PDB file of C-alpha atoms in Angstrom:
ATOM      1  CA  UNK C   1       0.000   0.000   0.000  1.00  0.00           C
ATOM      2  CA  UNK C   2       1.823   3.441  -1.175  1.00  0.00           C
ATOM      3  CA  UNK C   3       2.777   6.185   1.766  1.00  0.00           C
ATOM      4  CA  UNK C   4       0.307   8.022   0.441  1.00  0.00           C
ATOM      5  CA  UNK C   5      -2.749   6.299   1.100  1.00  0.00           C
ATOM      6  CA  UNK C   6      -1.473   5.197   5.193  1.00  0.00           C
ATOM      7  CA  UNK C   7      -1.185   9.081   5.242  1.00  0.00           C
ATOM      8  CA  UNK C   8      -4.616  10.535   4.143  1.00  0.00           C
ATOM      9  CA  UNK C   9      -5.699   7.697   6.348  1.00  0.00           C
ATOM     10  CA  UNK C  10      -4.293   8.549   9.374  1.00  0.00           C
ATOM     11  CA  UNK C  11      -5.110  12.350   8.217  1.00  0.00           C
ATOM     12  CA  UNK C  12      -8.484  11.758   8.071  1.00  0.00           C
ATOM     13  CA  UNK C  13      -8.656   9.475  11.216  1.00  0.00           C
ATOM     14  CA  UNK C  14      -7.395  12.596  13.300  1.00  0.00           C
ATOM     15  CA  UNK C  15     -10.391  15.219  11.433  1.00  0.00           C
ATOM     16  CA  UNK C  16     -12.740  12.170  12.979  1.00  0.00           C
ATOM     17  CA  UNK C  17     -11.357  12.640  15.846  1.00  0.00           C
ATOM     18  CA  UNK C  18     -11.388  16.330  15.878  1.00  0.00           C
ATOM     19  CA  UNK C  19     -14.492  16.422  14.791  1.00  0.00           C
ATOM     20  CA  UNK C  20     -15.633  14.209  17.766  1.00  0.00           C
ATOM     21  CA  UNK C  21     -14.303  16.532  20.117  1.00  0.00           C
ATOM     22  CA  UNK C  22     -15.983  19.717  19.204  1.00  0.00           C
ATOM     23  CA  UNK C  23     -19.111  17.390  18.845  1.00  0.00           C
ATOM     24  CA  UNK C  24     -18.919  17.178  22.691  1.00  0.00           C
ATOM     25  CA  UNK C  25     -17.938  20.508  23.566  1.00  0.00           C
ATOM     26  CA  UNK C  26     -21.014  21.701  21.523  1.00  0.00           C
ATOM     27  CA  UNK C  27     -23.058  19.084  23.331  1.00  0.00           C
ATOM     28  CA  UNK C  28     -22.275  20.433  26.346  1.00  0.00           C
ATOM     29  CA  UNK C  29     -22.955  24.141  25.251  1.00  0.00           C
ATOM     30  CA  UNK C  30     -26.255  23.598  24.466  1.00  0.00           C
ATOM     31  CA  UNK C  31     -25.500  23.953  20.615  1.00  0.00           C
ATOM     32  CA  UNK C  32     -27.485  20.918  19.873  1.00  0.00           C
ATOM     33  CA  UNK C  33     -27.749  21.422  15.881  1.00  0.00           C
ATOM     34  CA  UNK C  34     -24.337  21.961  15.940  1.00  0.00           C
ATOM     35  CA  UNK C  35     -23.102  19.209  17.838  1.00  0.00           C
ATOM     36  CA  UNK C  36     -25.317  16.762  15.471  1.00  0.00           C
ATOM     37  CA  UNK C  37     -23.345  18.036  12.436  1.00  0.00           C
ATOM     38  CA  UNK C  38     -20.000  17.584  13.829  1.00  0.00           C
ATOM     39  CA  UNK C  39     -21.395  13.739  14.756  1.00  0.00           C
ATOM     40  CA  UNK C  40     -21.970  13.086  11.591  1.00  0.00           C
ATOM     41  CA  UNK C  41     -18.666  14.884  10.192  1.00  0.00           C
ATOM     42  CA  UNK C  42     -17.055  12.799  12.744  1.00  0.00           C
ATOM     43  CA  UNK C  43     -18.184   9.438  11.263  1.00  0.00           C
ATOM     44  CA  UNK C  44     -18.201  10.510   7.717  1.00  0.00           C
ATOM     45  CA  UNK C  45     -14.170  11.628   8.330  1.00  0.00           C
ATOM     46  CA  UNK C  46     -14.135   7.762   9.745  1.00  0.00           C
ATOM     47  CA  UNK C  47     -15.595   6.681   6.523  1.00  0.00           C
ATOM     48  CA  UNK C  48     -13.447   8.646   4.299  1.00  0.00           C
ATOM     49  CA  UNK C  49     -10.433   7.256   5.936  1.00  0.00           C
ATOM     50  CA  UNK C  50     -11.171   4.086   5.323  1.00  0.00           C
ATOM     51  CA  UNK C  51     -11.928   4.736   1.270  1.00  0.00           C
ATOM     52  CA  UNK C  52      -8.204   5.940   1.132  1.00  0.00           C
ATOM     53  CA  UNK C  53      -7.128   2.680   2.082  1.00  0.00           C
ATOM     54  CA  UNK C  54      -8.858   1.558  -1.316  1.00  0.00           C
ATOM     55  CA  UNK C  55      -7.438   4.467  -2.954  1.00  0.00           C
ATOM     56  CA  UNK C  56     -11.298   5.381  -3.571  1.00  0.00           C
ATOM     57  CA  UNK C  57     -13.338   8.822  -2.939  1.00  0.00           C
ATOM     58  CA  UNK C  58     -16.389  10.495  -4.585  1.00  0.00           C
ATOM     59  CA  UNK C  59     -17.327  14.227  -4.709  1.00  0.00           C
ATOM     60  CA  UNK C  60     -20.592  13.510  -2.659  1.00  0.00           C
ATOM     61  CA  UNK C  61     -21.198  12.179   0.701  1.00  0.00           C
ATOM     62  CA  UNK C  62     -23.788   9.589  -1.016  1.00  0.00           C
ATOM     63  CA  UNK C  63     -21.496   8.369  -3.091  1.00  0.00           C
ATOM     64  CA  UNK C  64     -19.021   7.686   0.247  1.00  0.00           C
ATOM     65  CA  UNK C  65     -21.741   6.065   2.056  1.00  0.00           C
ATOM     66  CA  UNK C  66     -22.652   3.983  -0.990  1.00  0.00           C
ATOM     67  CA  UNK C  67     -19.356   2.905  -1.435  1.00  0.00           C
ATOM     68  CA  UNK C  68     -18.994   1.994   2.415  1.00  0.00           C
ATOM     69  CA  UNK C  69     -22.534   0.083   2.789  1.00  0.00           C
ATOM     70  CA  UNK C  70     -21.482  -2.104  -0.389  1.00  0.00           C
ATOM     71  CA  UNK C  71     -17.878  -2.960   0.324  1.00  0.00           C
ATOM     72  CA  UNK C  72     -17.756  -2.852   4.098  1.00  0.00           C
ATOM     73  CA  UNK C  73     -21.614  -3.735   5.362  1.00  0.00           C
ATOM     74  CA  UNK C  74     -22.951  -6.110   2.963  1.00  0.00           C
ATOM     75  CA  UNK C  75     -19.314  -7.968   2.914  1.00  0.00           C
ATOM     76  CA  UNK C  76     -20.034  -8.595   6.436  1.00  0.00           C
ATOM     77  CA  UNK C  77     -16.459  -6.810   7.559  1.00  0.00           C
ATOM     78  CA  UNK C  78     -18.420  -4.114   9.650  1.00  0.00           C
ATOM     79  CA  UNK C  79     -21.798  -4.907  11.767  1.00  0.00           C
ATOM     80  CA  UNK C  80     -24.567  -3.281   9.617  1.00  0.00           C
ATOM     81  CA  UNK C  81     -25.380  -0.958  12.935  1.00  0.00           C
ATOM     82  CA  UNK C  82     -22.844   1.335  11.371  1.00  0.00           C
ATOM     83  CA  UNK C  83     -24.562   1.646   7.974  1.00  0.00           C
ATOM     84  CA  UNK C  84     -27.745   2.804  10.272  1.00  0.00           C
ATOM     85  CA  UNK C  85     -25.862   4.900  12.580  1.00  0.00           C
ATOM     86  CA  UNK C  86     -24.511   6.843   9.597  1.00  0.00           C
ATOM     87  CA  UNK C  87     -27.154   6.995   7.425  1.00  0.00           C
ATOM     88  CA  UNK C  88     -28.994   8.580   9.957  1.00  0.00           C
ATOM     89  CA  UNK C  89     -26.884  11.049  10.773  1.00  0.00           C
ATOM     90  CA  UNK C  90     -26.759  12.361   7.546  1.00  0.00           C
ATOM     91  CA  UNK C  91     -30.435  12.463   7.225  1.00  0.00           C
ATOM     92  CA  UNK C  92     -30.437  15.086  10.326  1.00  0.00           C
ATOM     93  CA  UNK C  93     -27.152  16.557   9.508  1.00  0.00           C
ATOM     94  CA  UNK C  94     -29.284  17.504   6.191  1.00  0.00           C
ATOM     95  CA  UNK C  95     -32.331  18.856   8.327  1.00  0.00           C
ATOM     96  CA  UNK C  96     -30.468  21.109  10.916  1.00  0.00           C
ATOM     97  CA  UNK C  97     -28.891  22.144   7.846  1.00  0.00           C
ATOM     98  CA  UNK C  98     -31.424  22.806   5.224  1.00  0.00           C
ATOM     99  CA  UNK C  99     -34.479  22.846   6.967  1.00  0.00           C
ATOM    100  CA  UNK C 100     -36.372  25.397   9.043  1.00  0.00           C
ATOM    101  CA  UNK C 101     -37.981  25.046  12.544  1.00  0.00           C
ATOM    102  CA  UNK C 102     -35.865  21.517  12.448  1.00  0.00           C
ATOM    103  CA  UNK C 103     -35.678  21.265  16.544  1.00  0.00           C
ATOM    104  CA  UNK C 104     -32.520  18.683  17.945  1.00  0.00           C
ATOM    105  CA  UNK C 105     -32.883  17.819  21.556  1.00  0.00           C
ATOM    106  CA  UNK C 106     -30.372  17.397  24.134  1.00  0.00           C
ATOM    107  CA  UNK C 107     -31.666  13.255  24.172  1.00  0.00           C
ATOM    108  CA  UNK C 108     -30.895  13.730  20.301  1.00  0.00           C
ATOM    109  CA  UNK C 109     -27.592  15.218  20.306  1.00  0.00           C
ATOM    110  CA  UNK C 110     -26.123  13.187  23.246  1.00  0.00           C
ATOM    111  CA  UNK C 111     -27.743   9.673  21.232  1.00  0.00           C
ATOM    112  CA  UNK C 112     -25.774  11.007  17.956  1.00  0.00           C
ATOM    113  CA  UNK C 113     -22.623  11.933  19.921  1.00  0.00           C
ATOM    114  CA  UNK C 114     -22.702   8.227  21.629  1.00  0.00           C
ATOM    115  CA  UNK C 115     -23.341   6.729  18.249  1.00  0.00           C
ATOM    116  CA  UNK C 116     -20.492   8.625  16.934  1.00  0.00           C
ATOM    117  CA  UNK C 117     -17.966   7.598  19.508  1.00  0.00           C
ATOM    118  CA  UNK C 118     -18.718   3.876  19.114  1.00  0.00           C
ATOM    119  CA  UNK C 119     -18.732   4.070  14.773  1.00  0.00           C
ATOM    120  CA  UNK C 120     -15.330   5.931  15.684  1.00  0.00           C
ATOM    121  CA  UNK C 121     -13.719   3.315  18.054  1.00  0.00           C
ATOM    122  CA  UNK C 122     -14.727   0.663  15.616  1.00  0.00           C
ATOM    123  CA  UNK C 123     -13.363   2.474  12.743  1.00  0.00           C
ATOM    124  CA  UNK C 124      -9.728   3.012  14.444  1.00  0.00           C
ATOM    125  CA  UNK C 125      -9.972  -0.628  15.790  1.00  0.00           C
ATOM    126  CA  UNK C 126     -10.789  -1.720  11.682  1.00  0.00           C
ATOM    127  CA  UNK C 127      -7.868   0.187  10.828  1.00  0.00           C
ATOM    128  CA  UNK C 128      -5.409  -0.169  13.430  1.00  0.00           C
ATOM    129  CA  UNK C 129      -3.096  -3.199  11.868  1.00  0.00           C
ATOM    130  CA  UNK C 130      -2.650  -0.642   8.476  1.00  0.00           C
ATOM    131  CA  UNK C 131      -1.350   2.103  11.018  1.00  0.00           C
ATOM    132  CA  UNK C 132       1.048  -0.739  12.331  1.00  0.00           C
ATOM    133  CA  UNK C 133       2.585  -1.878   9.200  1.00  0.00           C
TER     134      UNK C 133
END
């Protein structure tokens, strides 16, 4: 696998992460729309890092999720939780965005910051032995 590709990973790996973070400081501000976009960002970073691995990305974040449910869900290498967790995310990441009077509650935004912790940890865990070689 070229430099390259171990490199965006682990670049992208850390936005997750990043993104993660301010999901939780947001959370706990009361910035509830907010914190449910940097969820989402948080898992779709995840995502992304995994594509580079496969040297793949696509212009649109249905294209990344596409490409994620078909080679990493329905191949049975990732529990098909994480296709759910993610698609819904981006559903409401889409309606805090783009829709008026959209209300996120604090139950919301702490159930979308939990989910994104776990789809993280799995995600680092899935690529951990690429970091190591």
């Amino acid at each position: 696998m070229p430099d390259i590709c171990l490199e965006l990973m682990q670049y992208r790996l850390e936005a997750a992460k990043e993104h993660l973070d301010s999901a939780k400081i947001l959370l706990e501000h009361n910035r509830y729309k907010d914190s449910v976009g940097r969820s989402y960002y948080a898992m779709f970073a995840s995502v992304r890092a995994l594509l580079a691995l496969n040297g793949v990305d696509y212009s649109k974040h249905a294209g990344v999720i596409s490409y994620f449910q078909k080679e990493y869900i329905k191949t049975g290498k990732l529990d098909k939780k994480y296709s759910k967790y993610i698609s819904q995310a981006f559903q409401i990441r889409n309606n805090t965005d783009y829709a008026d009077f959209f209300l996120v509650s604090q139950e919301d935004a702490r159930e979308q910051y939990e989910r994104a912790v776990e789809f993280y940890d799995i995600m680092k865990r899935y690529l951990q032995p690429q970091e190591d070689t």
